[in-house]
CSV table of C-alpha atoms in Angstrom, one decimal:
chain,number,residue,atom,x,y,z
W,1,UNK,CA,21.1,9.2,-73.9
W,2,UNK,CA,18.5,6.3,-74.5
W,3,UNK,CA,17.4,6.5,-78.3
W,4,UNK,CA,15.0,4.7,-80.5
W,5,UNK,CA,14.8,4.5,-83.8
W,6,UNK,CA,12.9,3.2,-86.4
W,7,UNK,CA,13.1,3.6,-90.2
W,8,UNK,CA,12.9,6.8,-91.1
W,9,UNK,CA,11.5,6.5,-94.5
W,10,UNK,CA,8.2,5.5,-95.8
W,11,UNK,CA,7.8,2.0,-96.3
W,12,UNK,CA,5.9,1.2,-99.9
W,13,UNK,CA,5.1,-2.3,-100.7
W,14,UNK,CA,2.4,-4.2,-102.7
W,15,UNK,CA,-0.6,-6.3,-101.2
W,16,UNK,CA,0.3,-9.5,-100.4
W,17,UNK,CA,3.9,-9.2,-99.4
W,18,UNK,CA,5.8,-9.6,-96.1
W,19,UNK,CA,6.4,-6.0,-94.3
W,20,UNK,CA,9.3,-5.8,-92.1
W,21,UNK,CA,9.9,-2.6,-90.1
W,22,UNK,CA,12.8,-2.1,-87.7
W,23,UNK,CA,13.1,-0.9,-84.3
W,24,UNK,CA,16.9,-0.8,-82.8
W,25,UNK,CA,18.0,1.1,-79.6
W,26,UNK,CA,20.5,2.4,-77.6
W,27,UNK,CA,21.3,2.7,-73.4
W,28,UNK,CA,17.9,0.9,-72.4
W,29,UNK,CA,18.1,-2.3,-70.9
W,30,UNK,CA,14.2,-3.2,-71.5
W,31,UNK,CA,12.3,-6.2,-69.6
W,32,UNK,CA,10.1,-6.0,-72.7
W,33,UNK,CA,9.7,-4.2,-75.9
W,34,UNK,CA,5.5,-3.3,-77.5
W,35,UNK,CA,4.4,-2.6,-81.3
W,36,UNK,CA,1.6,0.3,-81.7
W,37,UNK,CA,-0.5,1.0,-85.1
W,38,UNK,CA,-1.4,4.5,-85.3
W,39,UNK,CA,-3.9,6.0,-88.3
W,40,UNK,CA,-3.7,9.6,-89.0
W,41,UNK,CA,-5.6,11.7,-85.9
W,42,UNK,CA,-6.0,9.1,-84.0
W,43,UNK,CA,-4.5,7.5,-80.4
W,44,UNK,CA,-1.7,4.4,-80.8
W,45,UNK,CA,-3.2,0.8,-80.6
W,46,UNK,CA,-1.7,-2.1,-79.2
W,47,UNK,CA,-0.7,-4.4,-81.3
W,48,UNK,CA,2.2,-6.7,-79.4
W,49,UNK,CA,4.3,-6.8,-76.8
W,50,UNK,CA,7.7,-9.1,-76.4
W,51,UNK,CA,9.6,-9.5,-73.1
W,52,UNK,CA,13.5,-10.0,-72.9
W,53,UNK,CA,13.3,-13.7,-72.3
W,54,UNK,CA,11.2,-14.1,-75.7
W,55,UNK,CA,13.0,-14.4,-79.3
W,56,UNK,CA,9.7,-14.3,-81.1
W,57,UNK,CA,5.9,-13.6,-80.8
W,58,UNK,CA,3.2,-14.4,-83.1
W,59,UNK,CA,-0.6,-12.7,-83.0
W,60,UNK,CA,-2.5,-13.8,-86.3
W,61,UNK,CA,-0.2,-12.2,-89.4
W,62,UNK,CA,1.9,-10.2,-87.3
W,63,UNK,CA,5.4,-11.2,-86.3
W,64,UNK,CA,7.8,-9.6,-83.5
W,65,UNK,CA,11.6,-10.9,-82.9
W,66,UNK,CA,13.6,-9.3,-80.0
W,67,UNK,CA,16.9,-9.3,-80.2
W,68,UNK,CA,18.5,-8.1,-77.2
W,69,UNK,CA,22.6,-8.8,-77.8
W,70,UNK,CA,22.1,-6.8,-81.3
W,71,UNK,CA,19.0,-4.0,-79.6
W,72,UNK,CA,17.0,-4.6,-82.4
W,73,UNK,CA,13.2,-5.7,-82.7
W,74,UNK,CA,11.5,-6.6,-85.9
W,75,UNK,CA,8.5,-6.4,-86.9
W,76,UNK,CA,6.8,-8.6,-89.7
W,77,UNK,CA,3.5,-7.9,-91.5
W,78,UNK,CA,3.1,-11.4,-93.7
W,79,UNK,CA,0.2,-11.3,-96.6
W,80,UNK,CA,0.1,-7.2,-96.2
W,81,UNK,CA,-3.9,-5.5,-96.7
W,82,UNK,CA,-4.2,-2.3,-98.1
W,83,UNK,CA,-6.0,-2.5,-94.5
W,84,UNK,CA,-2.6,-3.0,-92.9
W,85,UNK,CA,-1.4,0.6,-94.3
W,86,UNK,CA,-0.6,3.2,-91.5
W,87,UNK,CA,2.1,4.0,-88.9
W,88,UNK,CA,3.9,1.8,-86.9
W,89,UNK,CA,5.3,2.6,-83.6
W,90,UNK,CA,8.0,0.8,-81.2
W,91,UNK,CA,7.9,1.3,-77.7
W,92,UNK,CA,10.3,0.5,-74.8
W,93,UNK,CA,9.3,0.9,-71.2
W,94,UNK,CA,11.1,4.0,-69.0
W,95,UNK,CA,9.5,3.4,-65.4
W,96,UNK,CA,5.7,3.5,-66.1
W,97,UNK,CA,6.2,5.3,-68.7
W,98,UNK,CA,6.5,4.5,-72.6
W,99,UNK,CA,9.3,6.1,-75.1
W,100,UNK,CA,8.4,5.8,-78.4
W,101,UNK,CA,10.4,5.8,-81.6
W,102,UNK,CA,9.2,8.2,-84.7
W,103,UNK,CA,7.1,5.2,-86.1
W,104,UNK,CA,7.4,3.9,-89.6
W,105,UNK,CA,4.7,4.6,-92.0
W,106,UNK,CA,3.6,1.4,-94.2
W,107,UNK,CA,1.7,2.0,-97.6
W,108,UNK,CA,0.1,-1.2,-99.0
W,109,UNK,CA,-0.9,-0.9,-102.5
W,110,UNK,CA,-3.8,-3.2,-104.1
I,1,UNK,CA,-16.4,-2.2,-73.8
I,2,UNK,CA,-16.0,1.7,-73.8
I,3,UNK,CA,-12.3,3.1,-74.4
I,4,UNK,CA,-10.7,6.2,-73.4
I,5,UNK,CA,-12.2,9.5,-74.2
I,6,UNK,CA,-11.1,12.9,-74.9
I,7,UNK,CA,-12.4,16.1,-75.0
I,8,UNK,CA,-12.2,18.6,-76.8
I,9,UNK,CA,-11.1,16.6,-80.0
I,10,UNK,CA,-9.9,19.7,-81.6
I,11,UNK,CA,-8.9,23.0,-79.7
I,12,UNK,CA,-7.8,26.2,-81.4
I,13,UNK,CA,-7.1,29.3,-79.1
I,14,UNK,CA,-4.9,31.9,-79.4
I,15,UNK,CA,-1.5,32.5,-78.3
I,16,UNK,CA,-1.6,33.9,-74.6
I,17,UNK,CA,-5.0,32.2,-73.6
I,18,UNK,CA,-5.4,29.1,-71.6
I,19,UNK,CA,-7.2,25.7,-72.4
I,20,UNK,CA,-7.7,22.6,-70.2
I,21,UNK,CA,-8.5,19.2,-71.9
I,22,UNK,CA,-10.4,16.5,-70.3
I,23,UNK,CA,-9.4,12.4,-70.1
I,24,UNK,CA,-11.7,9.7,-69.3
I,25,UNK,CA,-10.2,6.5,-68.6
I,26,UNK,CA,-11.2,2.9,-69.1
I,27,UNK,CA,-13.3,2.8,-65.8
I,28,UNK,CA,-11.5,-0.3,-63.8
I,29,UNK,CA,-7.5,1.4,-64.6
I,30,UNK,CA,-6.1,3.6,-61.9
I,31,UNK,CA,-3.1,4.5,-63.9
I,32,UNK,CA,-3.3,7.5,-66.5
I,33,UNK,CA,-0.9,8.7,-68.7
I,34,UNK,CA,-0.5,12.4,-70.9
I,35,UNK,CA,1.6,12.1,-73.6
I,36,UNK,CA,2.5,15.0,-76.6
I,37,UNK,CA,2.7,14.2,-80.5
I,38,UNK,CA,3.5,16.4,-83.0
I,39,UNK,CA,4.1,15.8,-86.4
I,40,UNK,CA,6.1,13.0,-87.7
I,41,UNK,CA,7.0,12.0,-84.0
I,42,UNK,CA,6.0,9.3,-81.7
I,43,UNK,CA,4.2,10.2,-78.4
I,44,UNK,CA,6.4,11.4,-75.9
I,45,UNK,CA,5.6,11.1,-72.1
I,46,UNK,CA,4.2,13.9,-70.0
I,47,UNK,CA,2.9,12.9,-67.1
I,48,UNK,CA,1.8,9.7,-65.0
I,49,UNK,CA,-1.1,9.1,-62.4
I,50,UNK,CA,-1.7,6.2,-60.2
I,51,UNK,CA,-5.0,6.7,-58.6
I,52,UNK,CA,-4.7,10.2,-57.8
I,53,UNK,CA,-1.0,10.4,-57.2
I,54,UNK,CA,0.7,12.3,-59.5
I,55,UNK,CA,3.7,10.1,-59.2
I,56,UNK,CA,5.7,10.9,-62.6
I,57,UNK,CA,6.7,14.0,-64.7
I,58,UNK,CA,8.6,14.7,-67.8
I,59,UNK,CA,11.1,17.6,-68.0
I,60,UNK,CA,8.6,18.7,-71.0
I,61,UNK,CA,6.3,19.4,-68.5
I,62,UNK,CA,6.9,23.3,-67.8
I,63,UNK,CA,5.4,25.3,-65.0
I,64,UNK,CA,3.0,26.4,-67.3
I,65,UNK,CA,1.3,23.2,-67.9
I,66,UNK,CA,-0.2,21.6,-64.4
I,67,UNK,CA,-2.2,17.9,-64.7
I,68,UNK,CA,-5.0,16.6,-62.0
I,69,UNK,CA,-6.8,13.5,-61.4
I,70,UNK,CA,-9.2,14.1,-58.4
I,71,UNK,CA,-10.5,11.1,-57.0
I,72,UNK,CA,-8.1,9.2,-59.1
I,73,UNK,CA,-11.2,8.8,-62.2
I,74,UNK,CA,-11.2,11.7,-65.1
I,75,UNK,CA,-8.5,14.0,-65.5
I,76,UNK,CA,-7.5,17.4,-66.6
I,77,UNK,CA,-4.6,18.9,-68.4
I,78,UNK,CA,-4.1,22.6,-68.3
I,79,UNK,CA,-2.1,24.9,-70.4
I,80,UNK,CA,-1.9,28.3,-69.3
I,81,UNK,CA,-0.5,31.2,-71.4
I,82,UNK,CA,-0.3,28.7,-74.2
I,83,UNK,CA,2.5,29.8,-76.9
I,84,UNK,CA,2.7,28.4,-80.6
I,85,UNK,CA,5.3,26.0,-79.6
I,86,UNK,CA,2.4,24.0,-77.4
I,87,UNK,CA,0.4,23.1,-80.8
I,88,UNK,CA,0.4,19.1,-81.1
I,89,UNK,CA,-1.5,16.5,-80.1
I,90,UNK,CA,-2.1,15.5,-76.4
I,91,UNK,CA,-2.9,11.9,-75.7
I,92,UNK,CA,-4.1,10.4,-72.8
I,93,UNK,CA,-3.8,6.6,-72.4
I,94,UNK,CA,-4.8,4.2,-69.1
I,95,UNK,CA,-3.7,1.0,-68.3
I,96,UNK,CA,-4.2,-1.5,-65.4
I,97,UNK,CA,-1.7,-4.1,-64.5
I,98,UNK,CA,0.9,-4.4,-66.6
I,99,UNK,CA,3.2,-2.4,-69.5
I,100,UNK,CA,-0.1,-2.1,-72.7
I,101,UNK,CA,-1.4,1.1,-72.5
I,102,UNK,CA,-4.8,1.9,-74.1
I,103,UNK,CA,-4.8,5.2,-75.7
I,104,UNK,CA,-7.4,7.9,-76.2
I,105,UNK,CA,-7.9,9.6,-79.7
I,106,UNK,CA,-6.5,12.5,-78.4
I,107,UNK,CA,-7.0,16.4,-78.0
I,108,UNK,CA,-5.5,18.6,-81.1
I,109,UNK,CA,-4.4,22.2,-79.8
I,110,UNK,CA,-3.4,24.9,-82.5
I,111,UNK,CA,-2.0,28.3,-81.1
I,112,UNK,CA,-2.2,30.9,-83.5
């Protein structure tokens, strides 16, 4: 069955490091791979999206690579905000829909 | 630029009862999307609209939950006989052309 995961634990790092989270799947074959921020009670955000034919995408201090031999997408936050902190989704495409991993939640402290 | 709305933001009914939930899309997207969240989980798909065609629908969606977009602008979400399991977060998102979706802030259902 198609699977996505994403670290499962809390990520906890101090203002002004590089975040990375992790997205790796299994049994997709996706034509592009997208990055969501989500803050408690509220909708997922756009963030970025990376097709199969790109290695790496760059939007301002965010960072995607797509890796599609090893399944794995990360995702770099570089000179981290306390601003930055919330919860990170990955998202593949399944026919017009979107199947999302658990998300990875990123603390950023001052 | 207005976004996607929602409404009710925050439903709590009781177990038995039904409750509908209302989406407003970006105004120029014909496709809309209903997705579930509950806690510690990503969204997970419901159902998909293009225009007013229901073209799409998740195993998750039972017979007791039934989803309209008449005249392929706002639409509904209905629960009937909702049961304790349903409480989570429903999410509506729209999109245009193309694989971003913009999301809605949601509708939280409890069930007591």
């Amino acid at each position: 069955s198609q699977k996505i995961e994403q670290n499962s634990e809390a990520l906890n790092i101090q203002e002004g490091k590089t975040a990375t989270l992790t997205c790796n799947y299994t049994n997709y074959s996706p034509a592009y791979l997208q990055w969501y921020r989500q803050d408690p009670g509220r909708g997922p955000v756009f963030l970025l999206l990376i097709r199969e034919n790109e290695k790496e995408k760059r939007k301002e201090r965010l960072k995607v690579t797509f890796d599609t031999t090893l399944k794995q997408s990360l995702f770099h936050i570089t000179a981290s905000q306390p601003a930055d902190s919330a919860t990170y989704l990955c998202a593949l495409d399944s026919g017009y829909a979107l199947n999302f991993g658990k998300g990875t939640s990123l603390l950023v402290t001052p | 630029d207005t976004g996607v709305s929602q409404n009710p933001r925050h439903k709590i009914t009781k177990r038995g009862q039904n409750v509908t939930f209302r989406c407003d899309p970006i105004s120029e997207h014909n496709r809309l999307y209903w997705y579930r969240q509950t806690l510690g989980q990503g969204p997970e798909f419901l159902t998909y609209f293009q225009n007013e065609a229901q073209l799409e629908k998740s195993r998750l969606l039972s017979d007791r939950f039934s989803a309209e977009r008449p005249k392929g602008s706002f639409s509904t979400l209905e629960i009937q006989r909702t049961e304790q399991g349903d409480s989570a977060m429903y999410l509506c998102a729209s999109s245009r052309v193309g694989p971003k979706q913009f999301f809605g802030p949601g509708t939280r259902l409890t069930v007591l």
